[in-house]
Coordinates of C-alpha atoms and ligand atoms in Angstrom, one line a residue:
M1 CA 65.5 -66.0 0.3
A2 CA 62.2 -68.1 0.0
E3 CA 63.8 -71.1 0.7
R4 CA 65.7 -69.9 3.6
L5 CA 62.5 -68.1 5.2
L6 CA 60.6 -71.2 4.6
D7 CA 62.8 -72.7 6.5
A8 CA 62.9 -70.6 9.5
M9 CA 59.0 -70.6 9.5
A10 CA 59.3 -74.5 9.6
G11 CA 61.8 -74.3 12.5
A12 CA 59.2 -72.0 14.0
A13 CA 57.0 -74.8 14.5
A14 CA 59.4 -75.9 17.7
R15 CA 59.5 -72.7 19.2
R16 CA 56.8 -71.1 21.7
Y17 CA 55.3 -67.8 20.4
G18 CA 56.6 -65.8 23.3
G19 CA 54.7 -66.9 26.3
E20 CA 51.7 -67.8 24.8
A21 CA 50.3 -71.3 24.4
V22 CA 50.7 -71.8 20.6
S23 CA 54.1 -72.1 18.5
E24 CA 55.3 -69.2 16.3
L25 CA 54.5 -71.0 13.1
E26 CA 50.9 -71.7 14.6
H27 CA 50.7 -67.9 15.3
A28 CA 51.9 -67.1 11.6
L29 CA 49.6 -69.3 10.2
Q30 CA 46.5 -68.3 12.0
C31 CA 47.1 -64.5 11.7
A32 CA 47.6 -65.0 7.9
E33 CA 44.5 -67.0 7.5
L34 CA 42.5 -64.6 9.3
A35 CA 43.7 -62.0 6.8
R36 CA 42.7 -64.1 4.0
G37 CA 39.4 -64.8 5.6
A38 CA 38.8 -61.3 6.2
G39 CA 39.5 -60.6 2.3
A40 CA 42.7 -58.6 2.7
D41 CA 44.8 -58.5 -0.3
E42 CA 47.7 -60.7 -0.9
E43 CA 50.3 -57.9 0.1
L44 CA 48.4 -57.9 3.8
Q45 CA 48.2 -61.6 3.9
L46 CA 51.9 -61.6 3.4
A47 CA 52.5 -59.1 6.0
C48 CA 50.4 -61.1 8.4
L49 CA 52.1 -64.3 7.6
V50 CA 55.9 -62.8 8.1
H51 CA 55.4 -59.9 10.8
D52 CA 56.9 -61.9 13.6
V53 CA 59.9 -63.0 11.3
G54 CA 62.3 -60.8 13.6
R55 CA 61.6 -63.4 16.3
Y56 CA 62.3 -66.7 14.5
A57 CA 64.7 -65.6 11.8
V58 CA 67.0 -63.3 13.6
D59 CA 69.4 -63.8 16.4
Q60 CA 67.5 -62.9 19.3
S61 CA 70.4 -61.4 21.3
L62 CA 70.2 -58.6 19.0
V63 CA 66.2 -57.8 19.9
S64 CA 65.2 -55.7 22.4
D65 CA 61.6 -56.6 23.3
S66 CA 62.6 -60.6 23.2
T67 CA 60.7 -62.9 25.2
E68 CA 63.4 -65.4 25.2
P69 CA 65.5 -65.0 28.8
M70 CA 68.7 -63.0 27.6
P71 CA 71.5 -61.5 29.0
A72 CA 71.6 -57.8 29.8
G73 CA 73.1 -55.9 26.9
P74 CA 72.3 -52.9 24.4
R75 CA 69.5 -53.9 21.9
A76 CA 68.1 -51.1 20.5
R77 CA 65.7 -52.5 18.2
G78 CA 62.5 -54.4 18.6
H79 CA 61.7 -57.5 16.7
H80 CA 59.3 -55.6 14.6
E81 CA 62.2 -53.6 13.2
V82 CA 64.8 -55.8 12.9
G83 CA 61.9 -58.3 11.1
A84 CA 61.1 -55.5 8.8
E85 CA 64.5 -54.7 7.6
L86 CA 65.1 -58.3 7.1
I87 CA 62.3 -58.6 4.6
A88 CA 62.6 -54.9 3.2
P89 CA 64.7 -55.7 -0.1
W90 CA 62.0 -58.3 -1.3
V91 CA 58.7 -57.0 -0.4
P92 CA 56.3 -53.8 -0.9
E93 CA 57.3 -51.1 1.3
R94 CA 53.6 -51.3 2.5
V95 CA 54.4 -54.6 3.7
A96 CA 57.4 -53.9 5.6
W97 CA 55.7 -50.8 6.6
C98 CA 53.0 -53.0 8.2
V99 CA 55.6 -55.2 10.0
R100 CA 57.3 -52.8 11.5
M101 CA 54.1 -50.6 12.5
H102 CA 52.5 -54.1 14.6
A103 CA 54.0 -53.1 17.9
D104 CA 53.5 -49.6 17.4
A105 CA 49.6 -50.5 16.1
K106 CA 49.3 -52.0 19.5
R107 CA 50.7 -48.6 21.2
Y108 CA 48.3 -46.7 19.3
L109 CA 45.1 -49.1 19.9
C110 CA 45.9 -49.1 23.5
A111 CA 45.9 -45.2 23.2
T112 CA 42.6 -44.6 21.1
E113 CA 40.4 -47.5 22.3
P114 CA 39.3 -47.6 25.9
D115 CA 38.7 -51.2 25.9
Y116 CA 41.6 -52.7 23.8
F117 CA 44.2 -53.1 26.6
G118 CA 41.7 -55.3 28.5
W119 CA 41.9 -57.7 25.6
L120 CA 45.6 -58.1 25.5
S121 CA 47.5 -61.3 26.6
A122 CA 49.8 -61.1 29.6
V123 CA 52.6 -61.7 27.2
S124 CA 51.5 -58.7 25.1
R125 CA 51.1 -56.2 28.0
H126 CA 54.5 -57.3 29.2
T127 CA 55.8 -56.6 25.7
L128 CA 54.0 -53.3 25.5
R129 CA 56.2 -51.8 28.1
L130 CA 59.4 -52.7 26.6
Q131 CA 58.0 -51.5 23.1
G132 CA 57.4 -48.0 24.5
G133 CA 54.0 -48.2 26.4
V134 CA 50.7 -46.7 25.4
M135 CA 51.1 -43.9 22.6
T136 CA 51.2 -40.3 23.7
A137 CA 48.6 -38.2 22.4
A138 CA 51.4 -36.4 19.9
E139 CA 52.4 -39.9 18.5
V140 CA 48.5 -40.8 18.0
A141 CA 48.6 -37.3 16.0
R142 CA 51.6 -37.7 13.7
L143 CA 50.1 -41.1 12.4
A144 CA 46.5 -39.8 11.6
G145 CA 45.9 -40.0 7.9
Y146 CA 48.7 -42.2 7.2
P147 CA 47.7 -44.4 3.9
W148 CA 48.5 -47.8 5.3
L149 CA 47.5 -47.1 8.9
A150 CA 44.2 -49.3 9.0
D151 CA 46.3 -52.0 7.2
A152 CA 48.7 -52.1 10.2
L153 CA 45.7 -52.1 12.8
A154 CA 43.9 -54.8 11.2
L155 CA 47.2 -56.6 11.0
R156 CA 47.5 -55.9 14.8
R157 CA 44.0 -57.2 15.2
W158 CA 44.5 -60.4 13.7
D159 CA 47.9 -61.0 15.3
D160 CA 46.1 -60.7 18.9
D161 CA 43.7 -63.2 17.7
A162 CA 46.2 -65.8 16.5
K163 CA 47.0 -67.2 19.6
V164 CA 43.9 -70.3 19.6
V165 CA 45.4 -73.5 21.1
G166 CA 44.9 -76.2 18.7
K167 CA 43.3 -74.3 15.9
A168 CA 43.0 -75.7 12.5
T169 CA 44.8 -73.6 9.5
R170 CA 46.2 -74.8 6.1
P171 CA 49.8 -75.8 6.3
L172 CA 52.8 -73.8 5.4
D173 CA 53.2 -75.3 2.2
A174 CA 49.9 -73.6 0.9
W175 CA 51.7 -70.4 1.7
A176 CA 54.7 -71.1 -0.4
P177 CA 53.6 -70.0 -3.6
L178 CA 53.3 -66.4 -2.1
I179 CA 56.3 -66.3 -0.1
H180 CA 58.3 -67.7 -3.6
R181 CA 56.5 -65.1 -5.5
F182 CA 57.9 -62.2 -3.8
F183 CA 61.1 -63.8 -2.0
D184 CA 62.6 -65.3 -5.2
R185 CA 63.0 -62.0 -7.1
Ligands
FE2_201 FE1 52.5 -61.7 16.4

């Protein structure tokens, strides 16, 4: 699985990240690097690295919030859910949960932080609608006290910032040992 994942990530270098100006791979590397720079532990760094695996390692015809042009069809699940399911057998529950939550974390932050929506890119605002829109007060209340909520919100902020054109990061190879440690099991 580690090799398949690394291959998919290498292939993501040729894919634009949604409608953003960076590639899927650049976005993943920037997100993981931001987590690492902020002192996040390895599990959270891994979650950041693979959070969009549902975009580049999964047939996008299965994904309801794909930013690729797709024929209409019954696609019930977002890339975050499909991606979390893909990695769940190999990673700690916390990692899969943070990946699954990264769209809901945006919906949560839109509901709880007045300025957050204004910082989102146009693409991110578009997918917000596909992902259910701003959370209701009841949805926010349901998440209160959840042990990994802070991790998921941190991932989301790094995700939002990981769209800088031309930013230098360590290469994918630098992350291979971490990927192997979890996905070779
Ligand atoms: Fe992302």
